[in-house]
Coordinates of C-alpha atoms (C1' of nucleotides) in Angstrom, one line a residue:
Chain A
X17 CA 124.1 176.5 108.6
X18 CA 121.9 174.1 106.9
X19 CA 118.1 175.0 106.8
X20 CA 116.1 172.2 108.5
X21 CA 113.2 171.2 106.6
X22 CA 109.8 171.9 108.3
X23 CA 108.7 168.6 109.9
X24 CA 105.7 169.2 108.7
X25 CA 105.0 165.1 107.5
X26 CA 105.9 163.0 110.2
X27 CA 102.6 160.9 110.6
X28 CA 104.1 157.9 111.8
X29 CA 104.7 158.0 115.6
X30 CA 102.3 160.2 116.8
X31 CA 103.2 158.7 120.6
X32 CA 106.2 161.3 120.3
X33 CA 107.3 164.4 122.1
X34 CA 107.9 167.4 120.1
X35 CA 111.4 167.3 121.1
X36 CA 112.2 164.0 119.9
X37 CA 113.1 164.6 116.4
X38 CA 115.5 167.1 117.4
X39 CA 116.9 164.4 120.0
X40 CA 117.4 161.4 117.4
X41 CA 119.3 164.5 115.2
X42 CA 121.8 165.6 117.7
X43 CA 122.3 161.8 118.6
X44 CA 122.7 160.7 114.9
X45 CA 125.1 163.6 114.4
X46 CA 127.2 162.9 117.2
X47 CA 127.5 159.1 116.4
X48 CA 128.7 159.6 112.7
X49 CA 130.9 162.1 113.9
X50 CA 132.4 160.0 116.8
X51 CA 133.3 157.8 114.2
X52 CA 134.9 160.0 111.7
X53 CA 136.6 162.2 113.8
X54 CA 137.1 160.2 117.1
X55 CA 135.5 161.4 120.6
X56 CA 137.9 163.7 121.3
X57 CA 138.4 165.2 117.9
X58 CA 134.4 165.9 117.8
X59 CA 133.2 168.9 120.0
X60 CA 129.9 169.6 121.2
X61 CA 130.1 172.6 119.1
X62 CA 131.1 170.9 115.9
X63 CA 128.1 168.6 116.6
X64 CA 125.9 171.4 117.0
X65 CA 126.7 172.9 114.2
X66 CA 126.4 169.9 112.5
X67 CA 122.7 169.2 113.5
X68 CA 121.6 172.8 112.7
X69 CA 120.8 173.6 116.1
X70 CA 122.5 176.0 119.5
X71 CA 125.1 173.9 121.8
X72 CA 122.9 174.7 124.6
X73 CA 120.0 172.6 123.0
X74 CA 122.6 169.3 122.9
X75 CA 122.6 169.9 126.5
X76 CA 119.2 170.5 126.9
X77 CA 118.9 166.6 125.4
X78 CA 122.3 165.2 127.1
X79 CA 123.5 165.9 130.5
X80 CA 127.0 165.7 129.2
X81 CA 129.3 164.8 126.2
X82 CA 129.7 161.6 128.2
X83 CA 126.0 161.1 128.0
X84 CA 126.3 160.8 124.3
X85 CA 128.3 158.1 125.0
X86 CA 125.5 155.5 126.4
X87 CA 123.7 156.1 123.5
X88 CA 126.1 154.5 121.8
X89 CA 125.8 151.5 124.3
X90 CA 122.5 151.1 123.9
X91 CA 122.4 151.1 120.2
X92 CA 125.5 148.5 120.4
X93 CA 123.5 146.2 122.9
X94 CA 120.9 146.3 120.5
X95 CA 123.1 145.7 117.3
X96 CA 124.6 142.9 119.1
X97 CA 121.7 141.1 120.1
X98 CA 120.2 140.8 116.2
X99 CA 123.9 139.5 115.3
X100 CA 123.6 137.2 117.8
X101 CA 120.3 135.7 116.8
X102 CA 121.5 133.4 113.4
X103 CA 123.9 131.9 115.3
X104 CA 121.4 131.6 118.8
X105 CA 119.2 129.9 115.9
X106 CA 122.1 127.7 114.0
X107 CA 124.2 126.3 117.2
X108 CA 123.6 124.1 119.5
X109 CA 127.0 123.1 121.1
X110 CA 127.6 125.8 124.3
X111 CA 131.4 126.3 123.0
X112 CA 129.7 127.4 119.2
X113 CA 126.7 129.5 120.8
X114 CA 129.2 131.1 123.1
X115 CA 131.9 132.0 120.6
X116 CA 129.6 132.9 118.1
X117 CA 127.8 135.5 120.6
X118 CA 131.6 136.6 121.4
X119 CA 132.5 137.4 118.2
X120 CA 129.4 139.0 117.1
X121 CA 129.9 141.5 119.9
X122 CA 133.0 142.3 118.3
X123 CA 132.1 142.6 114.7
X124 CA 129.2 145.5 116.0
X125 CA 132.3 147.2 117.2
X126 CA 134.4 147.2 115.1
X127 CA 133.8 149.9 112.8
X128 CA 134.2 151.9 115.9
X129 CA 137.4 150.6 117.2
X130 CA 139.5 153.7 117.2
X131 CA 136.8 155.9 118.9
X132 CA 135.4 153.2 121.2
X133 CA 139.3 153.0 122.3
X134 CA 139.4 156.8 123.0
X135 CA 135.6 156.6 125.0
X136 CA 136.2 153.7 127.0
X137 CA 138.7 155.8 129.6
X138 CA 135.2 157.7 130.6
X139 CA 133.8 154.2 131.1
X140 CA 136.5 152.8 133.4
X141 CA 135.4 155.7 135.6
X142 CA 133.9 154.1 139.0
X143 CA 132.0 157.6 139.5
X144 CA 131.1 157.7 136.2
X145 CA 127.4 156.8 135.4
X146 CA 129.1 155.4 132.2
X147 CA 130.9 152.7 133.6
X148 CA 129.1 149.0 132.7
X149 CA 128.6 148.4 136.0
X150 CA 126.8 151.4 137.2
X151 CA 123.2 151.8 137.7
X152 CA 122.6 154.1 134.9
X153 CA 124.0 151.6 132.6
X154 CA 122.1 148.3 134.2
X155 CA 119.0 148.1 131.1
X156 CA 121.8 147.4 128.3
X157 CA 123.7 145.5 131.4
X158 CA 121.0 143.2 131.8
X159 CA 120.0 142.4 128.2
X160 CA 123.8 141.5 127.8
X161 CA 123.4 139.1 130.7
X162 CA 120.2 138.3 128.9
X163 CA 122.0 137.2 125.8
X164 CA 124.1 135.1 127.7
X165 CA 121.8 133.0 129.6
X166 CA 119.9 132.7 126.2
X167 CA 123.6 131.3 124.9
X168 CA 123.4 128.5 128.0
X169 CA 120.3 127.8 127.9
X170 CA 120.0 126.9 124.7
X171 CA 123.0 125.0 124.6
X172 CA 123.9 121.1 125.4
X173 CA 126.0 121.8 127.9
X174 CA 126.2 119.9 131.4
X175 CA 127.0 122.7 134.0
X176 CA 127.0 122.0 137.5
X177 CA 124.3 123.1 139.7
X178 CA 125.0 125.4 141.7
X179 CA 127.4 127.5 139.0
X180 CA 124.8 127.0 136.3
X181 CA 122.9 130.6 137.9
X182 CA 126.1 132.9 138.4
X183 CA 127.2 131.6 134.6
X184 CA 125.0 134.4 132.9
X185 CA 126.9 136.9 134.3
X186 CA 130.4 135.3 134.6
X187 CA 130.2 135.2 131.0
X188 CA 129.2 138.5 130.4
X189 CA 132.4 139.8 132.4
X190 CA 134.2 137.4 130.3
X191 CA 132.6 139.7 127.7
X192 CA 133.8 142.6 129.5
X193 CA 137.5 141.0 129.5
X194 CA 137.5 140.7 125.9
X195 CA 136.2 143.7 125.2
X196 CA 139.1 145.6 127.2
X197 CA 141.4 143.4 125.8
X198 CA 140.4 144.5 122.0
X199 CA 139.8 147.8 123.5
X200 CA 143.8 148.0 124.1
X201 CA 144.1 145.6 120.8
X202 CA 146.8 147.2 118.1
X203 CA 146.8 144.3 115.8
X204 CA 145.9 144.9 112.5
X205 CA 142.1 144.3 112.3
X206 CA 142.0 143.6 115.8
X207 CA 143.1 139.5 114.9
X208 CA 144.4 138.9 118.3
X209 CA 141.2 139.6 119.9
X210 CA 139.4 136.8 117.3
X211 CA 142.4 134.5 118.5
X212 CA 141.6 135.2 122.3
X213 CA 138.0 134.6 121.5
X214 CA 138.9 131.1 119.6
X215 CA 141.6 130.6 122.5
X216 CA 139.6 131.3 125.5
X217 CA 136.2 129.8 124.4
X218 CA 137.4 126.2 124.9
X219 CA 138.5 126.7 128.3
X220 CA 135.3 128.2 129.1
X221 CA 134.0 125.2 127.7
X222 CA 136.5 122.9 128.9
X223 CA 136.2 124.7 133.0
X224 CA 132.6 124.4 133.0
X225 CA 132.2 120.7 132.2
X226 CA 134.9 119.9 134.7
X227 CA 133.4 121.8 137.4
X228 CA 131.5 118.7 138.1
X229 CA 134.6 116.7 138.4
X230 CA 135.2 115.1 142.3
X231 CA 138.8 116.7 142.1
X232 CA 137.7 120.0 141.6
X233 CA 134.1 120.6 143.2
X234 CA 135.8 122.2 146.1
X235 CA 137.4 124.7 143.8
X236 CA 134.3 125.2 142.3
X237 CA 132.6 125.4 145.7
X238 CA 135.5 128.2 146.4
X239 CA 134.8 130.4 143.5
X240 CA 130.9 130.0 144.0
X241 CA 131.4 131.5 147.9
X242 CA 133.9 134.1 146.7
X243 CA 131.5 135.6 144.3
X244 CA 129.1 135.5 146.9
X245 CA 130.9 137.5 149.0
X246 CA 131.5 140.1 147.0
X247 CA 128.0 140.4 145.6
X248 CA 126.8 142.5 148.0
Chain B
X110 CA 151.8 184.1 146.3
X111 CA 154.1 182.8 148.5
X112 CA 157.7 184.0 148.7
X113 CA 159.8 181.0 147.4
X114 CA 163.1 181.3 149.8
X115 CA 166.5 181.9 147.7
X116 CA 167.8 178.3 147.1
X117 CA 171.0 179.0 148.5
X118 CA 172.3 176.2 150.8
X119 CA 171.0 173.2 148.8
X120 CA 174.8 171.8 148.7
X121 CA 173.5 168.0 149.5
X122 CA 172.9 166.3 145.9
X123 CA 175.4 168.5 143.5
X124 CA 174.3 166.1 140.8
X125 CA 170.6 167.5 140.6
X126 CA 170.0 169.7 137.7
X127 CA 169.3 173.2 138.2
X128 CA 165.0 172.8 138.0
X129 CA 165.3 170.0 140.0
X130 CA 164.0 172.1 143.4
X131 CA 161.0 173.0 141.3
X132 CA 160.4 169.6 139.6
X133 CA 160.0 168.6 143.1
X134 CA 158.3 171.0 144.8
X135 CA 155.5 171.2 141.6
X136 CA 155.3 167.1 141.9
X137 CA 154.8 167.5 145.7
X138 CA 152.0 169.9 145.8
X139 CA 150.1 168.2 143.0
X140 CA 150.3 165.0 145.3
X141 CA 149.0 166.8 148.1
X142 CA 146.0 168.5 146.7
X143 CA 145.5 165.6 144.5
X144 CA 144.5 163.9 148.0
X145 CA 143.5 166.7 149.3
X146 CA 140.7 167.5 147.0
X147 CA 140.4 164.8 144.5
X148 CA 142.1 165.3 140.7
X149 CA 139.3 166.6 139.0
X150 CA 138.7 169.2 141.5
X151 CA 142.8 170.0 141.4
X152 CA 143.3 172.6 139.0
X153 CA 146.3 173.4 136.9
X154 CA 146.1 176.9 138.1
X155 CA 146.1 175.9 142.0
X156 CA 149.0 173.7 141.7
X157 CA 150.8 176.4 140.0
X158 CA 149.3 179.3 142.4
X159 CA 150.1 176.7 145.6
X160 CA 153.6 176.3 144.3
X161 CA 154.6 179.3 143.8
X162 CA 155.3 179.1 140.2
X163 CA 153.6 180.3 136.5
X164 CA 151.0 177.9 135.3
X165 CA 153.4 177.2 132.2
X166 CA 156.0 176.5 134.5
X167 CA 154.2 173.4 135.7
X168 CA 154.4 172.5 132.0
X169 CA 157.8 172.2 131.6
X170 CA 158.8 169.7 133.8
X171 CA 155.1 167.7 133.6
X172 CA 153.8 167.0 129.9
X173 CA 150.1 167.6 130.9
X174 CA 148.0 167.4 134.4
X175 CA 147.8 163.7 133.5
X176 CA 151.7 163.3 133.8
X177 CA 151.1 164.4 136.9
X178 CA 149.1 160.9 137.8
X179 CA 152.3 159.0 136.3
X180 CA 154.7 160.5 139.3
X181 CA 152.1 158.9 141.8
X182 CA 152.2 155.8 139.8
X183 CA 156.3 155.3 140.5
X184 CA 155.7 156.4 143.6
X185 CA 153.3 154.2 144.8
X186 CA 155.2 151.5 143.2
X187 CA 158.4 152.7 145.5
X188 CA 156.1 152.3 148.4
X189 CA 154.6 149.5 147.7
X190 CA 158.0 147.5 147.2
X191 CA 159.2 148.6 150.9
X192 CA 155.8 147.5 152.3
X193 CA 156.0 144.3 150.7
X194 CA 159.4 143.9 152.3
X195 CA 158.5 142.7 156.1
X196 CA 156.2 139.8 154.4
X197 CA 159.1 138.3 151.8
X198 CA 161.4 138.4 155.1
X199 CA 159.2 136.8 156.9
X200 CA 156.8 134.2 155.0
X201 CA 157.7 131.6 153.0
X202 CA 154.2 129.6 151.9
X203 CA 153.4 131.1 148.2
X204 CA 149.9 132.0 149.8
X205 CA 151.3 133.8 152.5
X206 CA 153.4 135.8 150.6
X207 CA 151.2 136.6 148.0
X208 CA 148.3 137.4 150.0
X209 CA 150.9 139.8 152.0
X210 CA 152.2 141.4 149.1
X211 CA 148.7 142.1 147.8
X212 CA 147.4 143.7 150.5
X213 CA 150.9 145.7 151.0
X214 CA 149.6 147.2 147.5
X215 CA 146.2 148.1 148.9
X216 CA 147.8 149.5 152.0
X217 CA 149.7 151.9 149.8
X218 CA 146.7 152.8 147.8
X219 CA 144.0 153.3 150.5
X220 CA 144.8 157.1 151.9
X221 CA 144.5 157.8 148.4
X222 CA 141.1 155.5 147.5
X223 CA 138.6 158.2 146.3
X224 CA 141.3 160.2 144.1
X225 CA 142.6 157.2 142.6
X226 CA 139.5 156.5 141.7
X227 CA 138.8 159.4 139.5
X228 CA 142.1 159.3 137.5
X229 CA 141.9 155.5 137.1
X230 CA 139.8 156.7 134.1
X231 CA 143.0 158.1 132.8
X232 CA 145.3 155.0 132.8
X233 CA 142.4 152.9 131.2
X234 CA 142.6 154.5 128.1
X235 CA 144.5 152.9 125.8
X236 CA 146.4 155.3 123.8
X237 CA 147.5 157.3 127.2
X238 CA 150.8 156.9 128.3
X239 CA 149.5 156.1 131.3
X240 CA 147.9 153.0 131.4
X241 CA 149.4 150.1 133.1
X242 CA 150.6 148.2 129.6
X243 CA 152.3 151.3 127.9
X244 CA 155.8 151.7 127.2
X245 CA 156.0 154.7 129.4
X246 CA 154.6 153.0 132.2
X247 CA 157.5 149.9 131.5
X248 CA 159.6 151.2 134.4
X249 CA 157.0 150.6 137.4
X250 CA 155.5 147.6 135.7
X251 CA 158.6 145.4 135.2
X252 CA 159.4 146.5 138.7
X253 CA 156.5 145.4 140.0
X254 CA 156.3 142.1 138.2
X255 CA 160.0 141.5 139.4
X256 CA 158.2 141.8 143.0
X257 CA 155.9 139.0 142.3
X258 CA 158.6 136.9 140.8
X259 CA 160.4 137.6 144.4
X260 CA 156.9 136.4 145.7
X261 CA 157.2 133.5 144.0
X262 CA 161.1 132.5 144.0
X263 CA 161.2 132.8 147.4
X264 CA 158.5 130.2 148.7
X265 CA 158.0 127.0 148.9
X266 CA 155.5 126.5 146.2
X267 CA 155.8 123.8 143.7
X268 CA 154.9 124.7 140.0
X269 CA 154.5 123.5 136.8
X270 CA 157.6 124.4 135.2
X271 CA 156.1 125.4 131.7
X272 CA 153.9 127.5 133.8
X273 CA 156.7 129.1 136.4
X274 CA 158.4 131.4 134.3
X275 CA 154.6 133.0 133.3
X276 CA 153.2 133.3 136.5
X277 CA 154.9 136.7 137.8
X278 CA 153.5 138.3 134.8
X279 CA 150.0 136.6 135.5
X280 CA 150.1 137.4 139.6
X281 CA 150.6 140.9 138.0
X282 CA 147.8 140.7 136.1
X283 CA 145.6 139.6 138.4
X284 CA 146.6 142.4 140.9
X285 CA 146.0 144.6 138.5
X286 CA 142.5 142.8 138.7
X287 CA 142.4 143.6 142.2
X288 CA 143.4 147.0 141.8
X289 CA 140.6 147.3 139.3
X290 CA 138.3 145.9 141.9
X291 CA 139.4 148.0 144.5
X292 CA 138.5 151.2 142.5
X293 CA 135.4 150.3 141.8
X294 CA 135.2 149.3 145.3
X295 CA 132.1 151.2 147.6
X296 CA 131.9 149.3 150.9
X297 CA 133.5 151.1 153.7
X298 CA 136.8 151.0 154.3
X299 CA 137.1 148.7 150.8
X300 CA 136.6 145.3 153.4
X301 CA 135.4 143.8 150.3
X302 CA 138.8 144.5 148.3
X303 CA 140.4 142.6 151.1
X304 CA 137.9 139.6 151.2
X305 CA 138.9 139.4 147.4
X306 CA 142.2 138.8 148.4
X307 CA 141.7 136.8 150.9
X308 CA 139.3 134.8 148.7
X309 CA 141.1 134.8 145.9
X310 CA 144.8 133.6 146.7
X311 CA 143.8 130.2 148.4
X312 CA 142.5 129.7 144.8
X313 CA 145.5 131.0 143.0
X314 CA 147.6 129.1 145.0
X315 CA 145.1 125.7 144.5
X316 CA 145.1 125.7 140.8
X317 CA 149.0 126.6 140.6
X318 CA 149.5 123.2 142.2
X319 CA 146.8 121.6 140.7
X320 CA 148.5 122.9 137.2
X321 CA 150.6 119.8 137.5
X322 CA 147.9 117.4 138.5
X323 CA 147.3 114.9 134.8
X324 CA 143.7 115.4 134.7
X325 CA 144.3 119.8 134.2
X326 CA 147.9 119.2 131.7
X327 CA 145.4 119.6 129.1
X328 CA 144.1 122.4 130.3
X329 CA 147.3 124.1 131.5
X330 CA 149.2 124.0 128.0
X331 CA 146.0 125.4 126.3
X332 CA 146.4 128.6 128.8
X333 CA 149.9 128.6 128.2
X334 CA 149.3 128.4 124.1
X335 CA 146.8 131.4 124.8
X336 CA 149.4 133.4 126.5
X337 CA 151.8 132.7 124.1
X338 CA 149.8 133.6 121.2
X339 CA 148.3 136.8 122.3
X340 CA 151.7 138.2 123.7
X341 CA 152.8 139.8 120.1
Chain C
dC182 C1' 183.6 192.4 132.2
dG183 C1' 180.8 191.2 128.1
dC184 C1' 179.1 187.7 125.3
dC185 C1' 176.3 183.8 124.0
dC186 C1' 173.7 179.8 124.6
dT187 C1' 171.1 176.8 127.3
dT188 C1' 167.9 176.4 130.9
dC189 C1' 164.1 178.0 133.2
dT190 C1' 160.0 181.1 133.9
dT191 C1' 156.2 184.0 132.8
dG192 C1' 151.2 185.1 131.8
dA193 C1' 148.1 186.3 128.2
dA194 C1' 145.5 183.7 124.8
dC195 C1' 143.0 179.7 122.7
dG196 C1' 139.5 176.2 122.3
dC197 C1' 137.1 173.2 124.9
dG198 C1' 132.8 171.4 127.9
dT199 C1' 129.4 173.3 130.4
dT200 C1' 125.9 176.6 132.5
dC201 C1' 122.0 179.7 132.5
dA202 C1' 119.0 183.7 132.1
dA203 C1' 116.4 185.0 128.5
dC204 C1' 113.5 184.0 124.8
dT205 C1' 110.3 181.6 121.4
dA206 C1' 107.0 178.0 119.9
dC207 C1' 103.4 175.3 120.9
dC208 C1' 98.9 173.7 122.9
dG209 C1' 95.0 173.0 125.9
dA210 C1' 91.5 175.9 128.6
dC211 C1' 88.2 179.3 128.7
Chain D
dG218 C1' 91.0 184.5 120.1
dT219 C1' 93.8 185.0 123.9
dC220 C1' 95.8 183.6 127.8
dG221 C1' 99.1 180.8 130.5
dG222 C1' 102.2 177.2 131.2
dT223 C1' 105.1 173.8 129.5
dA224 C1' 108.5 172.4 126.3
dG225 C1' 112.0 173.7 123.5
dT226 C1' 115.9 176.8 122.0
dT227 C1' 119.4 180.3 122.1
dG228 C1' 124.2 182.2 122.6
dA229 C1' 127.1 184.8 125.6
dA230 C1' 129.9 183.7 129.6
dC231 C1' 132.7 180.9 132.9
dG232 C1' 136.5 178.0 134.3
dC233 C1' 139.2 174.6 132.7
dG234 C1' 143.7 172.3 130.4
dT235 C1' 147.0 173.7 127.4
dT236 C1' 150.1 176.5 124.3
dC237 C1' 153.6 179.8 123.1
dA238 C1' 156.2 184.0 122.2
dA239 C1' 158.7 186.5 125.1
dG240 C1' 161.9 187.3 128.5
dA241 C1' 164.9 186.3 132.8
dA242 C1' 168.6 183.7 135.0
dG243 C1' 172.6 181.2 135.1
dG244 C1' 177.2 179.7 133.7
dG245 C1' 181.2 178.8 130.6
dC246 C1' 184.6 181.4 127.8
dG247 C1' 187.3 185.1 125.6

DNA sequence: CGCCCTTCTTGAACGCGTTCAACTACCGAC
DNA sequence: GTCGGTAGTTGAACGCGTTCAAGAAGGGCG
């Protein structure tokens, strides 16, 4: 319906394709209408329309609806990771760095909380290319582990030895966990999530600097050779 | 299609409504192509057609194909309690029993591994009636966490008693985990599933009895502050 | 038997995600 | 300039889950 203005003026990336402009469209347009309308409530039609262009052409761009989706991962991952960074910069303490990465994951999301909760079915999908743990999904995957090694590493914390590697990525299913959790979160303005941060960030904390304790090294020993396992 | 035969000498449960027969006999051939061909790939139109019955008809008794998933739900749950049954008879360790009753739960699932795995997506999504923590699904759940408080009551284990009344709810949870891992599970035969287990319940069962050790009170109330806070 | 009301059953129709054969726009090669 | 091939674009068509107005079946009651 709406005439597209000739892209006559767009000196700026010349690196690219022709196609791309019409790509960053239909992707734009899909994301502000995922979050007025909800996934569901938004159809590829409606987007298309929308963006001024045919339904086929959306799928000329994106395999799927569901494709649409990991856009909106990667652009999360992204969002999250300059969040992060003032409080990467201002903490020290692994228990501040950690919650403050926590809870900046949760602020990007939120203004996407009611359609996130409606997408994130396609996600749990083992088949599904969408799911967080699928291969299609590993470049924001890693970055998120990324982020979390940057939040140990930087920190003061004492971590045993041999956990100190697997941390990265324990904490980013930690991440995972509260995600789902505020995923399935109907408090208003998703508090109970921010008090499962605050609650669970101690005992992070707390777990970590006792896994050097005599008492429990076996335990930790336990976990380490469990996770093993089921790595591959 | 098929010719339904007249349901004339059904005099067995007078108390069963008059669609009852085809309640069942809908429910029952879903189930079977369900494993038969996977739910995506299970049309609305072959259950109906394979029944016997109008596609709308299928709609009356079953709210949407989805429904459909919930019936396979409470019956799993059915089979998973009289699997279960053999170990709480015979076991009386809190490892053994829970380590039984967990992979009873597998056992269930397994002939139905790669179908389960594409409705799973389903039951994750928060606002569905299907997902494991909504009030439709109420019925199965608080029968299955009454099986883990029979797992617990009837060993030998010693708990903290702050923490005993919790746990069936949290040996839930963490089946759930299982279950979770088991869907996602590739490796043939889902060994890896059952080295989870087996991995996992020597630690369950360590840290239950650690929970009264002085060094981990600390650390026990602060879980069992969390728990309280986030349940409403 | 005839009546009515509830329960059950039907299948055409709707809107959706997705596919694909056909078409157009662009650009380097000659 | 024009030719050819790639990249981009179109919209009708398909099969799906779901809906619903219409009708059939059954049973209690006069």
């Amino acid at each position: 319906m709406t005439e597209q203005p000739a892209p006559t003026t767009t000196a700026g990336d010349p690196a690219t394709a022709r196609g791309e402009q019409t790509r960053q469209l239909i992707r734009d347009t899909a994301m502000r209408l995922f979050r007025e309308r909800g996934y569901a409530q938004t159809t590829m039609r409606a987007i298309a329309q929308e963006a001024g262009v045919a339904v086929g052409n959306a799928y000329y761009y994106f395999g799927s609806k569901d494709h649409l989706i990991q856009e909106f991962y990667a652009q999360s991952q992204v969002e999250h990771r300059a969040a992060a960074q003032p409080v990467l910069d201002r903490e020290e303490s692994f228990g501040a760095r950690l919650a403050g990465v926590l809870h900046a994951g949760i602020d990007v999301l939120t203004p996407s909380h009611e359609f996130a909760a409606t997408f994130f079915k396609t996600a749990a999908e083992p088949t599904s290319p969408l799911s967080p743990f699928s291969a299609e999904s590993s470049g924001p995957r890693e970055a998120a582990i990324a982020l979390f090694a940057e939040v140990l590493d930087g920190s003061t914390a004492k971590v045993d030895a041999d956990l100190r590697p697997q941390l990265p990525e324990l904490l980013w299913l930690a991440y995972m966990g509260v995600v789902l959790y505020w995923v399935h979160d109907r408090s208003p303005g998703q508090t109970k999530t921010r008090q499962l941060i605050d609650g669970v960030v101690p005992l992070i904390d707390r777990l970590t600097a006792l896994s050097r304790l005599r008492v429990l090294r076996p335990v930790t020993r336990q976990v380490l050779d469990l996770i093993r396992t089921l790595r591959h």
